[in-house]
GROMACS .gro file of C-alpha atoms in nm:
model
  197
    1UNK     CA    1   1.052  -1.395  -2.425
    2UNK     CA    2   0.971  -1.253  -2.766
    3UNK     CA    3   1.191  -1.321  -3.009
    4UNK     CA    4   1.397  -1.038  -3.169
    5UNK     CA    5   1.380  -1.044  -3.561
    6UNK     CA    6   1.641  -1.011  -3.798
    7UNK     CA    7   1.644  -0.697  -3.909
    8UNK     CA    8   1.645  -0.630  -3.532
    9UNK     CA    9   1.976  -0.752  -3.555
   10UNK     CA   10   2.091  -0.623  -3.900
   11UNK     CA   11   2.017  -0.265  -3.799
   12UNK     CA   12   2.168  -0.318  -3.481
   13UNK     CA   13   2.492  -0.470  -3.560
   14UNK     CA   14   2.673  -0.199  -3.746
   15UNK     CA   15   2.667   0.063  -3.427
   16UNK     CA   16   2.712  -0.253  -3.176
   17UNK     CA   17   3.004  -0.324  -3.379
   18UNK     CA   18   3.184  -0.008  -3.353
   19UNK     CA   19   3.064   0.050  -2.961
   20UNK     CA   20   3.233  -0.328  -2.910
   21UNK     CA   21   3.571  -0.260  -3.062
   22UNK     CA   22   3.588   0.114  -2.925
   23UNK     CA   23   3.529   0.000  -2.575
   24UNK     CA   24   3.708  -0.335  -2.575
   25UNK     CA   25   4.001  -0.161  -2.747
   26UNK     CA   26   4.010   0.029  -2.456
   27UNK     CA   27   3.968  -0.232  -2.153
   28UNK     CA   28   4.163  -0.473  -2.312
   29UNK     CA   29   4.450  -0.232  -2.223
   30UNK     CA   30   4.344  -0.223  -1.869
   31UNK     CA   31   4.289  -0.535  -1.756
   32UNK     CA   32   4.533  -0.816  -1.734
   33UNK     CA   33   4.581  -1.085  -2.011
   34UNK     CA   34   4.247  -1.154  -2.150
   35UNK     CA   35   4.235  -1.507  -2.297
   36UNK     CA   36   3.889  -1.623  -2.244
   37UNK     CA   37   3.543  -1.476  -2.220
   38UNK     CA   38   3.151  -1.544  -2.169
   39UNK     CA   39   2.869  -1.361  -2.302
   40UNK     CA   40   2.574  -1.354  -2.092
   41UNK     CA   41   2.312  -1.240  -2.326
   42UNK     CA   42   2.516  -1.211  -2.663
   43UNK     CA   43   2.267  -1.205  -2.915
   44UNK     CA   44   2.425  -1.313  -3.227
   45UNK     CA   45   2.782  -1.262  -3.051
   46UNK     CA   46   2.921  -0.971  -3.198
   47UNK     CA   47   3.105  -0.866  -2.898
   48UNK     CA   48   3.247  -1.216  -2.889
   49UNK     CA   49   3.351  -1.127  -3.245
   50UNK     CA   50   3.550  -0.848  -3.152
   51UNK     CA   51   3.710  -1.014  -2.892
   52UNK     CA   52   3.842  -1.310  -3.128
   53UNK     CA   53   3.977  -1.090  -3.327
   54UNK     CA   54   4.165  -0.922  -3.088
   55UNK     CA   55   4.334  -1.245  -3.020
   56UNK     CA   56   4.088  -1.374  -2.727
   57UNK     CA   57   4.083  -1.785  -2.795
   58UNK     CA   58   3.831  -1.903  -2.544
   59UNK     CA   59   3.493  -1.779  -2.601
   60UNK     CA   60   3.083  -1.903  -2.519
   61UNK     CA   61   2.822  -1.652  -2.617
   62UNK     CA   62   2.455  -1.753  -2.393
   63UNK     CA   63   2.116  -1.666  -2.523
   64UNK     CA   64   1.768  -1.793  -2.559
   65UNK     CA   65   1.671  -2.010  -2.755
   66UNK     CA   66   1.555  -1.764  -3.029
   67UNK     CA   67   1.864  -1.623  -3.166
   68UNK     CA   68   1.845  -1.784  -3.522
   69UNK     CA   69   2.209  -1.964  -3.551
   70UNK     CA   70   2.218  -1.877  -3.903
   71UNK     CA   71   2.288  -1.514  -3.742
   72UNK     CA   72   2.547  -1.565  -3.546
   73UNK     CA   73   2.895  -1.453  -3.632
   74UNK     CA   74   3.031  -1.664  -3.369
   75UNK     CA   75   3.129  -2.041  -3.450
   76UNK     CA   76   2.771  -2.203  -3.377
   77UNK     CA   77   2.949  -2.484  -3.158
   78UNK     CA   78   3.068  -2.138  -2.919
   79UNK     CA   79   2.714  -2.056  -2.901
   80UNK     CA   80   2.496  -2.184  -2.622
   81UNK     CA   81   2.111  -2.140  -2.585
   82UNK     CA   82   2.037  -2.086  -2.191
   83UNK     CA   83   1.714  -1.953  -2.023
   84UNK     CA   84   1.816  -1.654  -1.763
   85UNK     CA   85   1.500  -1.667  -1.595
   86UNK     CA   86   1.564  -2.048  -1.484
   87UNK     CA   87   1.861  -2.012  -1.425
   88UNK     CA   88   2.223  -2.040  -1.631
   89UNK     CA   89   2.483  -2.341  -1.542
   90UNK     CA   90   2.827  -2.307  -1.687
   91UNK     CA   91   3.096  -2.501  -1.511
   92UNK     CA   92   3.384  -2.305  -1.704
   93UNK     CA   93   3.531  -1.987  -1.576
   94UNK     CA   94   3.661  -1.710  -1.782
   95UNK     CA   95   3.902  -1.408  -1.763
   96UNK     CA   96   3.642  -1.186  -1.831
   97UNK     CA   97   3.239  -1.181  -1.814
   98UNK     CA   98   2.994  -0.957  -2.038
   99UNK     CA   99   2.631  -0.893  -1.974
  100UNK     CA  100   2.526  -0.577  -2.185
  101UNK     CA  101   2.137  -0.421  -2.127
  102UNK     CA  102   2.009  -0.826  -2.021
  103UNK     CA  103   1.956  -0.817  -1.638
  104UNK     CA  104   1.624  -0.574  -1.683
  105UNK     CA  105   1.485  -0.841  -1.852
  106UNK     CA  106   1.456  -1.082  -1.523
  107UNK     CA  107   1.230  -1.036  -1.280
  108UNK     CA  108   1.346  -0.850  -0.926
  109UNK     CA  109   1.325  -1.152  -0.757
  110UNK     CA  110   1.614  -1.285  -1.014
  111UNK     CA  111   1.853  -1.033  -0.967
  112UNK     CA  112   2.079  -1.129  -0.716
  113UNK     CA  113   2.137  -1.492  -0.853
  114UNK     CA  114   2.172  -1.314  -1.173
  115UNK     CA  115   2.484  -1.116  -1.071
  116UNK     CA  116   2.592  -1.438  -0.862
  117UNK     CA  117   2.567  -1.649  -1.193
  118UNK     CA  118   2.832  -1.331  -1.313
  119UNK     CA  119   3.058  -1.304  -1.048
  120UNK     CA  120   3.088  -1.738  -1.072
  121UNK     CA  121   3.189  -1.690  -1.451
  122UNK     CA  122   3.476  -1.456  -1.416
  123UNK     CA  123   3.672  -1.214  -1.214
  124UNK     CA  124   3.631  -0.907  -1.438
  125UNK     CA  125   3.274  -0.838  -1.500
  126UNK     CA  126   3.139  -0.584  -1.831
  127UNK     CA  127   2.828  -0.523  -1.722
  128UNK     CA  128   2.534  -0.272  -1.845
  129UNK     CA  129   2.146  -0.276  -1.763
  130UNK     CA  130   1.841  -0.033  -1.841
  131UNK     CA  131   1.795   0.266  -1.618
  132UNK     CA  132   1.464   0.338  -1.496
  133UNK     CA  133   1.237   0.508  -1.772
  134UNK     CA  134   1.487   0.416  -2.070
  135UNK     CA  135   1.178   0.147  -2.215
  136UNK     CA  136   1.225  -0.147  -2.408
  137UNK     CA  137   1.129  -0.480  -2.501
  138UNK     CA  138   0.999  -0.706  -2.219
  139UNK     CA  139   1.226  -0.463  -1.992
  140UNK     CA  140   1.097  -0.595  -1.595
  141UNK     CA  141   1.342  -0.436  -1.392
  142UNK     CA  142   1.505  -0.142  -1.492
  143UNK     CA  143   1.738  -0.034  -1.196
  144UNK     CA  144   1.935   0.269  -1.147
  145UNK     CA  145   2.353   0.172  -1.136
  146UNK     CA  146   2.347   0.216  -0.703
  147UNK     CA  147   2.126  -0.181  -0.755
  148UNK     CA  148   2.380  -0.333  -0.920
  149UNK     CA  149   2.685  -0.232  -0.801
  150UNK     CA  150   2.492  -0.296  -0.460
  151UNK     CA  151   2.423  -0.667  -0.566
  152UNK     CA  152   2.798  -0.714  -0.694
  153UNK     CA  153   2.913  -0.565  -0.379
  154UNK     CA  154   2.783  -0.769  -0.152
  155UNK     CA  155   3.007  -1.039  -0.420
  156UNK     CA  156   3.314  -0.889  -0.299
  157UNK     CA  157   3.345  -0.677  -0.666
  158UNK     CA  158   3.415  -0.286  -0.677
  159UNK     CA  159   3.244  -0.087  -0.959
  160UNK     CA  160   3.408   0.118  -1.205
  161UNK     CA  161   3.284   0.368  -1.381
  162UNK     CA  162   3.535   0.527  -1.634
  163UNK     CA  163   3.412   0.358  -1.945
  164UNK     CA  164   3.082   0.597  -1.934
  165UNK     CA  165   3.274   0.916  -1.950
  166UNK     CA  166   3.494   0.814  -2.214
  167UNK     CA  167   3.225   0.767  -2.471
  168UNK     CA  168   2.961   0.951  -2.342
  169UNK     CA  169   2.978   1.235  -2.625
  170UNK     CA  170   3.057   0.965  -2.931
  171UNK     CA  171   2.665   0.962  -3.076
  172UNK     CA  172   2.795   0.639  -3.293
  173UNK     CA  173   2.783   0.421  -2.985
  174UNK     CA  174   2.455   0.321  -2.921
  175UNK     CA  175   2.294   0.555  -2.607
  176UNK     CA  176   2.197   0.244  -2.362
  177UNK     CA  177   2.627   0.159  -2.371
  178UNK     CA  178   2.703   0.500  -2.304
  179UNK     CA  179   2.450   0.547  -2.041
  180UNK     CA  180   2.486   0.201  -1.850
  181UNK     CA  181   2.830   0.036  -1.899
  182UNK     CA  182   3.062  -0.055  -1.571
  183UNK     CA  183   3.299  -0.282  -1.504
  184UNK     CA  184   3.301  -0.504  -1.183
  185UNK     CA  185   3.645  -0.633  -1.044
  186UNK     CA  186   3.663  -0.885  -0.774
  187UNK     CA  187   3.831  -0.708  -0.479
  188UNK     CA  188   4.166  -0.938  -0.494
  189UNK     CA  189   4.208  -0.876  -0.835
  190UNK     CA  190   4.248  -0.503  -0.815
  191UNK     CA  191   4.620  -0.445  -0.817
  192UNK     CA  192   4.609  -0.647  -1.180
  193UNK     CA  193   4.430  -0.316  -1.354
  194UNK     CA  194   4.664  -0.118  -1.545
  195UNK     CA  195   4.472   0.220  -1.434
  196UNK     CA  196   4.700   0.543  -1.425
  197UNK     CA  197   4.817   0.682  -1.102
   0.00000   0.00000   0.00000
């Protein structure tokens, strides 16, 4: 994997930023009491950020070996370099899992241990990967939504797809967020979201 610069992530951050606390402002109010949560992919853990200062106390942001620690706005002991192509082994689990635009970057053949290694980590999934066409950096597998929520399925976790709608028009958060983002809920854990009637 090619390693992604720092100005990469400097001119990325501000936008990521603002998409992060817009939408987690947002789910946090859906979901149950969100104490902990993983990263899958976190970069230099901005996300994570957001979350810890929302009052989250548990976090682990997982990335490759690349991400320049001296970056990371995460403490460096809640960071965790991890290889997704091999294969990720975390023994904790967390009240919620995030994976944003990281699962076209594994080869086809990856994907369903991929989403297994997600649906292990925690019962409320934030997940987003390229569409077909959308280009990128070492982007493999690009997969239209109907994949993934195919693969969590078979997991026993429904889709949901209201976070897409709700920022679809706001040009500050990045286009791949508003084009891609779901959240996956294990089926038993339904009747915990605080979703209107």
């Amino acid at each position: 994997m090619k390693p992604y610069t720092e100005e990469f992530y400097g001119l990325r951050n501000k936008n990521t930023e603002y998409a992060a606390d817009l939408i987690l402002t947002s789910l946090l109010e859906l979901l149950p009491d969100i104490s902990s949560a993983v990263d899958i992919g976190c970069g230099v853990g901005t996300w994570l950020s957001t979350l810890e200062r929302k009052g989250v106390k548990r976090i682990l942001g997982v990335d490759g070996e690349w991400v320049n620690p001296e970056l990371l706005v995460i403490p460096k002991e809640r960071f965790l370099p991890g290889n997704m192509v091999n294969g990720i082994h975390i023994e904790e689990k967390f009240d919620l899992a995030i994976c944003l635009e990281v699962a076209e970057h594994l080869p086809a053949d990856r994907a369903e241990e991929f989403i297994g290694t997600l649906t292990g980590l925690a019962d409320f999934v934030l997940f987003s990967a390229a569409i077909p066409f959308q280009g990128g950096t070492n982007h493999i597998n690009e997969q239209w939504p109907e994949y993934w929520d195919e693969l969590f399925n078979a997991r026993d976790f429904v889709g949901f797809d209201f976070i897409r709608s709700a920022i679809w028009n706001n040009r500050n958060v990045p286009y791949y967020y508003r084009q891609n983002i779901l959240l996956f809920v294990e089926k038993n854990r339904l009747d915990e979201l605080h979703l209107e009637k």
